[in-house]
Backbone as numpy.savetxt, mean C-alpha at the origin, in Angstrom:
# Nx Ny Nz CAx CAy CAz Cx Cy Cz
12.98 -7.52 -8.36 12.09 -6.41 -8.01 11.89 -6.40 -6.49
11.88 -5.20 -5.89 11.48 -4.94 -4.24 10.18 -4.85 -4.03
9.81 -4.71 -2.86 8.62 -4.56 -2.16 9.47 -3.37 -1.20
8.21 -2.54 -1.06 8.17 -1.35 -0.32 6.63 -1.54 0.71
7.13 -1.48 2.14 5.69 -1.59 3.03 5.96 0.08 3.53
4.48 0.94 3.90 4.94 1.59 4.75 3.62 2.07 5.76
4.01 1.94 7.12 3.72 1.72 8.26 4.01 3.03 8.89
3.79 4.47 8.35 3.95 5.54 8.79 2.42 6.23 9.41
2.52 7.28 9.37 1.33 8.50 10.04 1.26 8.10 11.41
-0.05 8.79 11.54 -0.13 9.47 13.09 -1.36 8.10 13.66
-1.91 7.98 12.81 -3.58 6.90 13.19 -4.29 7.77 13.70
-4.86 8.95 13.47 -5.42 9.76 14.21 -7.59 9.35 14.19
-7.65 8.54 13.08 -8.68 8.00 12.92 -8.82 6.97 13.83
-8.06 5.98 14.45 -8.36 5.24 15.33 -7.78 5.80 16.19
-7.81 7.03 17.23 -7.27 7.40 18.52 -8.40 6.79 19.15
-8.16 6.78 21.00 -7.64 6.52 21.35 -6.90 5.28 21.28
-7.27 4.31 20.55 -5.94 2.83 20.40 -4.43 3.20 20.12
-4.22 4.72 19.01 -3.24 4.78 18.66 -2.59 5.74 19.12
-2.96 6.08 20.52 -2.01 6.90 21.25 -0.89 6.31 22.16
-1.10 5.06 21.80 -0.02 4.01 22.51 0.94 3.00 21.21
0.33 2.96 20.35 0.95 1.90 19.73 0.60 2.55 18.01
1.11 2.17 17.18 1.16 2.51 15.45 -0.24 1.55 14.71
-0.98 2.09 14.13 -1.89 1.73 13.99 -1.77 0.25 13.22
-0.84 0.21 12.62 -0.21 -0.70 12.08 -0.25 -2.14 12.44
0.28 -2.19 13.93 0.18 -3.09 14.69 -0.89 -3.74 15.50
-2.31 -2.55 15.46 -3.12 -3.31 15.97 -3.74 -4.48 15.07
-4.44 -5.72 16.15 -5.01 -6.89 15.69 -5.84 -6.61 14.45
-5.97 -7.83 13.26 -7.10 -7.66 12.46 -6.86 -9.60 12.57
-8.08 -9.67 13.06 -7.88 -11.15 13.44 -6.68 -11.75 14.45
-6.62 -12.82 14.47 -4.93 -13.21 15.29 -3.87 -12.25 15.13
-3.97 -11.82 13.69 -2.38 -11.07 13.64 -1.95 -9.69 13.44
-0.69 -8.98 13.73 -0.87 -7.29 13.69 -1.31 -7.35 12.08
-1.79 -5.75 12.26 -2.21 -5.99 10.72 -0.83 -6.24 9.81
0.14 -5.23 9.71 1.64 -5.22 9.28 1.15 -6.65 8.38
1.40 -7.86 9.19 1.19 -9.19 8.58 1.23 -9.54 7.34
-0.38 -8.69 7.20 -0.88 -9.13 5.90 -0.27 -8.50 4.56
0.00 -7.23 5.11 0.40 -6.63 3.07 2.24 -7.38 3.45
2.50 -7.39 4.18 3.73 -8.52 4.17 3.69 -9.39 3.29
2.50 -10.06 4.37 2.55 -11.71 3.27 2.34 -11.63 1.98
1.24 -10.63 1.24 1.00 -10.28 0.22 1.94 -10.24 -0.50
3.13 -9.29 -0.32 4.52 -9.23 -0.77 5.05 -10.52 -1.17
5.36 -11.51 0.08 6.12 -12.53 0.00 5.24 -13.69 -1.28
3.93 -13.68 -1.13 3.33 -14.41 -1.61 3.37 -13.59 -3.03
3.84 -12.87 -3.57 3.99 -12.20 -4.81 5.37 -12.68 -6.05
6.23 -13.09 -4.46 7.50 -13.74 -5.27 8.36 -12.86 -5.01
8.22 -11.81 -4.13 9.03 -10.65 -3.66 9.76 -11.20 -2.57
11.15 -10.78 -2.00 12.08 -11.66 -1.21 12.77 -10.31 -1.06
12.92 -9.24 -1.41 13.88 -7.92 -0.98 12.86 -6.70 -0.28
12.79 -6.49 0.93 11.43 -5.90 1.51 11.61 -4.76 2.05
11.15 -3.58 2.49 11.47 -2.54 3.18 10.25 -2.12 3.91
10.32 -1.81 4.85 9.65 -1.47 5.82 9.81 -0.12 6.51
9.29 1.10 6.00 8.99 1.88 5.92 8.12 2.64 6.83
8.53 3.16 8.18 7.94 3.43 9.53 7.95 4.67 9.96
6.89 5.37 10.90 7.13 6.75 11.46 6.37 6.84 12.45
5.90 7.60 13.51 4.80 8.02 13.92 4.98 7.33 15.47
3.97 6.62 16.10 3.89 6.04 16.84 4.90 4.50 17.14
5.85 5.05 18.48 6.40 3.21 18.55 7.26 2.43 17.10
7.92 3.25 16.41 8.74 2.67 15.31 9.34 1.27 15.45
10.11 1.65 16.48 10.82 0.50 17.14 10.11 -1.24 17.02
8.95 -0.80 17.53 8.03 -1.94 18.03 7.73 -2.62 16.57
7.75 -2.22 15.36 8.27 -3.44 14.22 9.55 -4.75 13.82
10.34 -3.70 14.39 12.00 -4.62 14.44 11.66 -5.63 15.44
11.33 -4.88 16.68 10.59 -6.25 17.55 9.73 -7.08 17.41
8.74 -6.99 16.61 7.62 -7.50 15.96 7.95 -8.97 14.94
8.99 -7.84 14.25 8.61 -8.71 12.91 10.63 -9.49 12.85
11.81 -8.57 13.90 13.08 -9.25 13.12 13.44 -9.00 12.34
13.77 -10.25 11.80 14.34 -10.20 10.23 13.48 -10.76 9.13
11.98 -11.20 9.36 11.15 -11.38 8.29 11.41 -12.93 8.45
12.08 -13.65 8.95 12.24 -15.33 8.61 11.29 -15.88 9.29
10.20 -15.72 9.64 8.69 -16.67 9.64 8.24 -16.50 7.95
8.58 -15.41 7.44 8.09 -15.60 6.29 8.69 -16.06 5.58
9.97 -16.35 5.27 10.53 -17.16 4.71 11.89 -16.15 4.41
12.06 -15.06 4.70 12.65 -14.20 4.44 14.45 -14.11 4.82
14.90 -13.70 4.73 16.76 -13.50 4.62 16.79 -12.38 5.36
16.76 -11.91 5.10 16.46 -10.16 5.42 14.85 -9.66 5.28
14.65 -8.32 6.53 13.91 -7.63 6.40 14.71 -5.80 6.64
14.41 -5.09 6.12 15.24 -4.39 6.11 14.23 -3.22 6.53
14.43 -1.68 7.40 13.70 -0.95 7.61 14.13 0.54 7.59
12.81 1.51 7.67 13.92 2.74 7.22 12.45 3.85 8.20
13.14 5.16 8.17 12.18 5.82 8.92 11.51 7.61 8.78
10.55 7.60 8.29 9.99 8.76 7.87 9.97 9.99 9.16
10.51 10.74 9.04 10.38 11.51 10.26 9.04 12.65 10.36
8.54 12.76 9.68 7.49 13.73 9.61 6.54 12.67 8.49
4.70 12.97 9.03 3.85 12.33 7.84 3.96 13.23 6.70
4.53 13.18 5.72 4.68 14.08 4.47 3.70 13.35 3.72
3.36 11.96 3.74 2.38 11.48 2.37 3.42 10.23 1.97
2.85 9.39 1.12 2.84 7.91 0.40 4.32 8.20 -0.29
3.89 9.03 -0.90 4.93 9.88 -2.06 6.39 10.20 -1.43
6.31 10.53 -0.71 7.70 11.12 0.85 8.47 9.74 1.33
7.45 9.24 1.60 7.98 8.14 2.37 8.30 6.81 1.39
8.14 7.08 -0.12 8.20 6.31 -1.38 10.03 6.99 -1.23
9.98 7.64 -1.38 11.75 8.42 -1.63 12.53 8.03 -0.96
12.20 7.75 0.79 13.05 6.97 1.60 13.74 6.21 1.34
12.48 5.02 0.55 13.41 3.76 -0.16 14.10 3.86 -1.41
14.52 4.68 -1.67 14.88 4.87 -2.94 16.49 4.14 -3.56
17.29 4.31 -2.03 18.44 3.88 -2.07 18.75 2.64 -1.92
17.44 1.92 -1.03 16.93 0.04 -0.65 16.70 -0.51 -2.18
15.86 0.58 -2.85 15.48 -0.26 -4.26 15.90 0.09 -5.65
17.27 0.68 -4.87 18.58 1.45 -6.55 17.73 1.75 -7.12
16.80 2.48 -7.68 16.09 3.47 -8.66 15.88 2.36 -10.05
15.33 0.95 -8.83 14.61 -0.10 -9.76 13.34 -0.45 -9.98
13.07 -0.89 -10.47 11.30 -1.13 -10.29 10.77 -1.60 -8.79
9.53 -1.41 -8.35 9.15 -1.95 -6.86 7.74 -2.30 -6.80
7.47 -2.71 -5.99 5.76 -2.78 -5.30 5.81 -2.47 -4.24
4.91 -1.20 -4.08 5.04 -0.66 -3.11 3.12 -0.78 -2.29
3.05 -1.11 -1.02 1.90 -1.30 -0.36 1.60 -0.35 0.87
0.54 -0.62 1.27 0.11 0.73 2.28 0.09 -0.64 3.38
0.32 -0.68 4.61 0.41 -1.05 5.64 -1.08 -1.58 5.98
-1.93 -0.62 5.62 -3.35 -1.35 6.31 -4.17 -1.66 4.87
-3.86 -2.35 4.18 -4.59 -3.25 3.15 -4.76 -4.68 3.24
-5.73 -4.96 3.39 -6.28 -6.53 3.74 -6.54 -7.22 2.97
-6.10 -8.45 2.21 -6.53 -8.85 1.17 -6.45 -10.26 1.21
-7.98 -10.88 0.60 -7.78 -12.52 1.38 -7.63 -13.36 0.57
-7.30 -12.76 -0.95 -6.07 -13.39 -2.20 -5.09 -13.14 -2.25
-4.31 -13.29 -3.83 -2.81 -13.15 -3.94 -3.17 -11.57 -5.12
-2.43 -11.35 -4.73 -2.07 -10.17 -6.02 -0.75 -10.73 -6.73
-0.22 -11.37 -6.65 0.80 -12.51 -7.51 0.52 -12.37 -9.25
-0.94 -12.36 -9.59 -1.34 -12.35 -11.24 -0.81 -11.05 -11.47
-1.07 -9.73 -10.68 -1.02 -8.43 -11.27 0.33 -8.19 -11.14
1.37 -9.10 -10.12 2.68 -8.55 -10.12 3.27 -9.16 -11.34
2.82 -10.18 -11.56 3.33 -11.19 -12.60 3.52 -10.47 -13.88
2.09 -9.32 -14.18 1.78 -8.93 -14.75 3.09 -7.66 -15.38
2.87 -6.93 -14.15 4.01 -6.15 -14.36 4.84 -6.61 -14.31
5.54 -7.22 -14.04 7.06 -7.70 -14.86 6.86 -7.71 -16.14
5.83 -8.55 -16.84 6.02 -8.57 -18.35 6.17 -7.00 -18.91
5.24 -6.07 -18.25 4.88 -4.76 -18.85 6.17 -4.13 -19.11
6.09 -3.66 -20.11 7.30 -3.17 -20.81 8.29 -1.81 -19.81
7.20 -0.77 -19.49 7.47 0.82 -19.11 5.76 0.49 -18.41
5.91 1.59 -17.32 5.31 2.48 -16.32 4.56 1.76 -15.49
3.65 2.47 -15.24 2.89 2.17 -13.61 1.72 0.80 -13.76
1.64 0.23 -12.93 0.19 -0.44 -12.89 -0.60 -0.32 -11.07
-1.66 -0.41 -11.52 -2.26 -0.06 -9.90 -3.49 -1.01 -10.04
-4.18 -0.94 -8.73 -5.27 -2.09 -8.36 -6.61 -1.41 -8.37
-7.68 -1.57 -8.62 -9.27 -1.18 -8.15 -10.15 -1.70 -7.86
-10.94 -0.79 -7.12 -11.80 -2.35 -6.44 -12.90 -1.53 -6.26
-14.49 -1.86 -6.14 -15.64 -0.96 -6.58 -16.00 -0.98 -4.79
-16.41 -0.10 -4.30 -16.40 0.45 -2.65 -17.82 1.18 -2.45
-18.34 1.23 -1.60 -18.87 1.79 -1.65 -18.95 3.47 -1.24
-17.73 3.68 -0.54 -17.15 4.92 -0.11 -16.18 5.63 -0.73
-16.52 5.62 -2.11 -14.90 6.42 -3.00 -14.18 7.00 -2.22
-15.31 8.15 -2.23 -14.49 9.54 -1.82 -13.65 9.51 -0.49
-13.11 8.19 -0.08 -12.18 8.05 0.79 -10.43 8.13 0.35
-10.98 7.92 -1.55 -9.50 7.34 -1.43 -9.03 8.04 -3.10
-8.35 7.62 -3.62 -7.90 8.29 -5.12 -9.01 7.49 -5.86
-9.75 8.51 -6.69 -10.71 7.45 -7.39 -10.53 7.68 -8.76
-10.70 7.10 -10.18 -10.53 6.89 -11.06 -11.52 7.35 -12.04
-11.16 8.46 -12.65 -12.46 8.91 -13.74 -11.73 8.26 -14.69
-12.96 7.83 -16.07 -13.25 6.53 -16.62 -13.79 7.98 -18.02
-13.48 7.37 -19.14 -13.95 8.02 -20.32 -15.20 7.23 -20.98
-15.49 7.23 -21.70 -17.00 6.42 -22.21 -16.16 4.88 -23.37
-14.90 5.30 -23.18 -14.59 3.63 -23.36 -13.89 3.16 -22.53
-13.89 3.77 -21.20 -13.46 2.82 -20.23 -12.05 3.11 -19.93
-11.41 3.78 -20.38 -10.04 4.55 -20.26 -10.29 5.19 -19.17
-8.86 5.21 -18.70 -8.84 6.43 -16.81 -8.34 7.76 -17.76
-8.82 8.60 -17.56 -8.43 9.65 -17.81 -8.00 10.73 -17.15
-7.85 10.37 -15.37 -7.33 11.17 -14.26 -7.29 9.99 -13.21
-6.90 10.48 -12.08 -6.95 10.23 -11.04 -7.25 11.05 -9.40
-8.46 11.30 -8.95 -8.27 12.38 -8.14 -8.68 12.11 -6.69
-7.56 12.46 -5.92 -8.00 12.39 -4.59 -8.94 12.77 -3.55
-9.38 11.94 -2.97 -10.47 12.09 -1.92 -11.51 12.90 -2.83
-12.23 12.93 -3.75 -12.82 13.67 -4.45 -14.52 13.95 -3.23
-15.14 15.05 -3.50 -16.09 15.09 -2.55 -17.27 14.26 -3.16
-17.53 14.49 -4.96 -18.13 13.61 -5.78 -17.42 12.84 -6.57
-16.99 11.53 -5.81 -16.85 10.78 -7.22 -17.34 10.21 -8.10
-16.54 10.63 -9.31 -16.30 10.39 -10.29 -17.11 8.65 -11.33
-16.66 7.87 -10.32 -16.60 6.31 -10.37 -16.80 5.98 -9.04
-16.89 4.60 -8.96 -17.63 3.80 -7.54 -16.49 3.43 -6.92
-15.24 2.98 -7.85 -13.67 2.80 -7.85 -12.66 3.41 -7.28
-12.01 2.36 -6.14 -11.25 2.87 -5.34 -9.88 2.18 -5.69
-8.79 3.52 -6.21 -7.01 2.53 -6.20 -6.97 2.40 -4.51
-6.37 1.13 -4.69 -6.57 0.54 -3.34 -4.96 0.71 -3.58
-4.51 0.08 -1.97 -2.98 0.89 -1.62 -1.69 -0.22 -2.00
-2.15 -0.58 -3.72 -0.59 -1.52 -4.15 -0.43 -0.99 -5.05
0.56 -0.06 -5.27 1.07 0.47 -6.68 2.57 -0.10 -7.33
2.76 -0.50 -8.64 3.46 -0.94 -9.26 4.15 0.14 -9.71
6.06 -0.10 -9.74 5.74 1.35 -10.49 7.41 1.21 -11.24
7.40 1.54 -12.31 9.18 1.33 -12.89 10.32 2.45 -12.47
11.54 2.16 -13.54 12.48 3.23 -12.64 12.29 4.28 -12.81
11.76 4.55 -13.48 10.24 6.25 -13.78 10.13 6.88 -12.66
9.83 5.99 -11.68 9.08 6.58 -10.28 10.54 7.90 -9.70
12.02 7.31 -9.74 12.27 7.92 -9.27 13.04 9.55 -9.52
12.70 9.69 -10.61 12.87 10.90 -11.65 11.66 11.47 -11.34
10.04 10.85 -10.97 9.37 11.53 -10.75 9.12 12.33 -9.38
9.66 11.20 -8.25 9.25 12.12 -7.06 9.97 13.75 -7.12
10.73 13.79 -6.99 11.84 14.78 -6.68 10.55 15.90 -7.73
9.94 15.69 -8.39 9.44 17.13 -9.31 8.12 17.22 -8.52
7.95 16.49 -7.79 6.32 16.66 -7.31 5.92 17.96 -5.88
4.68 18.63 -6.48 4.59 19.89 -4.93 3.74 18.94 -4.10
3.87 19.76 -3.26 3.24 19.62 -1.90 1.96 20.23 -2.25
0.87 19.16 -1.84 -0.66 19.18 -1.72 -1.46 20.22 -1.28
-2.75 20.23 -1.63 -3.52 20.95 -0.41 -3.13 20.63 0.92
-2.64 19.37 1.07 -2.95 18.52 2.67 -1.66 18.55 2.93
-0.74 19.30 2.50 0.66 19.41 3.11 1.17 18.36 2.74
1.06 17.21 1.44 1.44 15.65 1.40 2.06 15.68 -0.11
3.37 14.84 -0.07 3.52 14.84 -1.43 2.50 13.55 -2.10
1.83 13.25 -3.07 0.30 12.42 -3.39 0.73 11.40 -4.31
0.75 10.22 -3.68 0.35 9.12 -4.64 -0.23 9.62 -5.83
-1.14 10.01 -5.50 -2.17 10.62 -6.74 -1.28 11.08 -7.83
-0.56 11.59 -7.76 0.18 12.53 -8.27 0.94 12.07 -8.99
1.75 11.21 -8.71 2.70 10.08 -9.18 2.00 9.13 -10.50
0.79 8.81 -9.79 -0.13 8.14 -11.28 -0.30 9.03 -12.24
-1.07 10.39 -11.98 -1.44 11.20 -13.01 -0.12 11.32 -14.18
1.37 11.55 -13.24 2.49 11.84 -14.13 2.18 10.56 -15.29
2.30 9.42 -14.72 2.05 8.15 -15.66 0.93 8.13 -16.86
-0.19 8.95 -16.22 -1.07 8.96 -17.20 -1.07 9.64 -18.39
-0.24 10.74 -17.79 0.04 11.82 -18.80 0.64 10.93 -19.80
1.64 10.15 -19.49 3.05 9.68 -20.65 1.95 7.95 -21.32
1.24 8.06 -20.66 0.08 6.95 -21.49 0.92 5.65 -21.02
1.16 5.46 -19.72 2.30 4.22 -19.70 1.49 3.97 -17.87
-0.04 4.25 -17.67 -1.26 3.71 -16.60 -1.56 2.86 -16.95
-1.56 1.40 -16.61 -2.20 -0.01 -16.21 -2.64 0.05 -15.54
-4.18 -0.74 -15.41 -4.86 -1.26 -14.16 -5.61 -2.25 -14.83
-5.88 -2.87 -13.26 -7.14 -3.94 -13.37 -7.82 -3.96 -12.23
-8.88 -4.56 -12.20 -10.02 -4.53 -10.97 -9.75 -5.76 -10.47
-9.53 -5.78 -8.93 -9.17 -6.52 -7.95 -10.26 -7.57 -7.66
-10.02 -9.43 -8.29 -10.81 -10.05 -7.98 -11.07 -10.57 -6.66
-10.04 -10.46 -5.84 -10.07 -11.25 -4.51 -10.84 -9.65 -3.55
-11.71 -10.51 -2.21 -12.01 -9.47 -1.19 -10.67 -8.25 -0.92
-11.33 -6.95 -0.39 -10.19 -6.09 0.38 -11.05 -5.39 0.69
-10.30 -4.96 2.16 -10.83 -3.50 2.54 -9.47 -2.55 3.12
-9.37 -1.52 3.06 -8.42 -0.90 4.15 -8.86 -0.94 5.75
-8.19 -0.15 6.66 -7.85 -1.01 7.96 -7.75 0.47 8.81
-8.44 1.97 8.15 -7.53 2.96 8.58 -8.63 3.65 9.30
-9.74 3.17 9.66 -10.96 3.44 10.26 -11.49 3.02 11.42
-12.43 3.06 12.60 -12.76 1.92 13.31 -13.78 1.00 12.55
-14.32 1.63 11.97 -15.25 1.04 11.07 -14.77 0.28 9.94
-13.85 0.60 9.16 -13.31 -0.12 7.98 -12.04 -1.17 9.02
-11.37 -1.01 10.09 -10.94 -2.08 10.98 -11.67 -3.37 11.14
-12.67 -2.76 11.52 -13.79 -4.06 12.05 -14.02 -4.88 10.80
-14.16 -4.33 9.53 -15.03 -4.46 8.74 -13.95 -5.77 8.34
-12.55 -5.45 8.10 -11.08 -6.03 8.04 -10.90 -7.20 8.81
-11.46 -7.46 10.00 -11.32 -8.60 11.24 -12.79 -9.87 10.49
-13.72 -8.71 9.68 -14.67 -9.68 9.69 -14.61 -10.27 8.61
-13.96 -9.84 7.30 -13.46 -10.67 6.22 -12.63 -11.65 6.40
-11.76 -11.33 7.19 -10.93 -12.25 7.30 -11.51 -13.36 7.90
-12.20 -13.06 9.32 -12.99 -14.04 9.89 -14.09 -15.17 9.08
-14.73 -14.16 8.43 -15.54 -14.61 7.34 -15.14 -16.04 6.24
-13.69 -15.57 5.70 -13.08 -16.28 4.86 -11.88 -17.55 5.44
-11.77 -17.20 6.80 -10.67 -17.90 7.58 -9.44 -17.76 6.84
-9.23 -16.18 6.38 -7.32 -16.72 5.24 -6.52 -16.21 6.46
-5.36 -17.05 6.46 -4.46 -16.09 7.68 -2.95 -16.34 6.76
-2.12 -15.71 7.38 -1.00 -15.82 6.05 -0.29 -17.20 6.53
-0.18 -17.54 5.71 0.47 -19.03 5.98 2.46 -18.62 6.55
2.33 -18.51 7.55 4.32 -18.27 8.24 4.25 -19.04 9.13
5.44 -19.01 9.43 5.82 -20.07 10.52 6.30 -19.15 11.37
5.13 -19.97 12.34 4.98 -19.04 13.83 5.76 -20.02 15.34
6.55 -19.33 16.13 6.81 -19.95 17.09 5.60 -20.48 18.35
5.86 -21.44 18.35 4.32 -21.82 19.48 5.16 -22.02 21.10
């Protein structure tokens, strides 16, 4: 199974920092953020990686990061979104990196000061379709949030909602089988001009083949100045840094 990172958009939430550099790369503690949903990957048991870039300074990852061998890696392999189309757009890129096989695919600024290793583990066993992560926030309506039936079943998924639904935020690791890639190609374009993650789950939900579970370890996203900071201080808080081998 692959790992999919992607390190695209504009950062227009943290301007001025990201009128020079990809938001990607700024610090969250010692290290660019990039780092962490990396290590996450590697620490998952994932070893085939893609790196998935656009926007600001592309380049400045290959320089960054190589070929992935602090992490233990063989290869790191990279690819490049030319326009922010959305999660979904830049999911298609890799399509040819991950032969129209199963993947884990991560959002670039997700911070997390456990393993998600149980839930990947997880999906492998799972027979057919998607599994995704949640985590209770206090700011839903930032992100795809999860309406819940009165036994606890998702029964949608809807973006940036103005009232949500639930307290529950899919945070940015989606699991997803060779489903995914029969599905992009049918998906429209958003209110927001984006082809939608969102969108991609709902298909799943429809076919009754949605997994989830609620995320025991800390996270926050990284795509704010405020949710940045918030990212430097967990980590700080908890002292996790990814365990690679760094040149001194």
């Amino acid at each position: 199974m692959k790992g999919v990172i992607i390190v695209g958009g504009l950062g227009t939430r943290l301007r001025p920092m990201t009128r020079v550099t990809n938001k990607h790369l700024l610090p969250v503690g010692r290290f660019p953020m990039v780092y962490y949903p990396l290590h996450s990957l590697v620490d998952a048991g994932i070893r085939d990686i893609m790196i998935v870039t656009g926007g600001n300074k592309p380049g400045d990852f290959l320089e960054l990061l190589h070929d992935g061998s602090e992490f233990g890696l063989e290869h790191l392999y990279y690819a490049y979104q030319a326009a922010p189309r959305g999660i979904a757009d830049a999911l298609r890129i890799a399509e040819h990196f991950v032969d129209r096989d199963r993947c884990v695919l991560i959002l670039g600024d997700n911070i997390l000061n456990g393993s998600i290793r149980p839930y990947v583990d997880q999906f492998r066993e799972q027979e057919q379709g998607m599994r995704i992560l949640l985590k209770e926030v206090p700011d839903p309506e930032r992100f795809g949030v999860p309406q819940f039936d009165e036994a606890g079943h998702i029964q949608q998924i809807i973006e940036k909602p103005q009232r949500p639904p639930s307290p529950y935020a899919v945070i940015g690791v989606y699991m997803m089988d060779e489903q995914v890639w029969d599905i992009l190609p049918t998906l429209p374009l958003s209110e927001r001009n984006q082809y939608e993650i969102t969108d991609v789950q709902n298909v799943y939900l429809s076919r009754g083949q949605l997994r989830h579970d609620v995320l025991e370890c800390d996270w926050s996203d990284a795509g704010t100045p405020e949710t940045l900071w918030r990212s430097a201080d967990l980590i700080r808080k908890t002292g996790f840094i990814p365990p690679i081998s760094l040149d001194e």
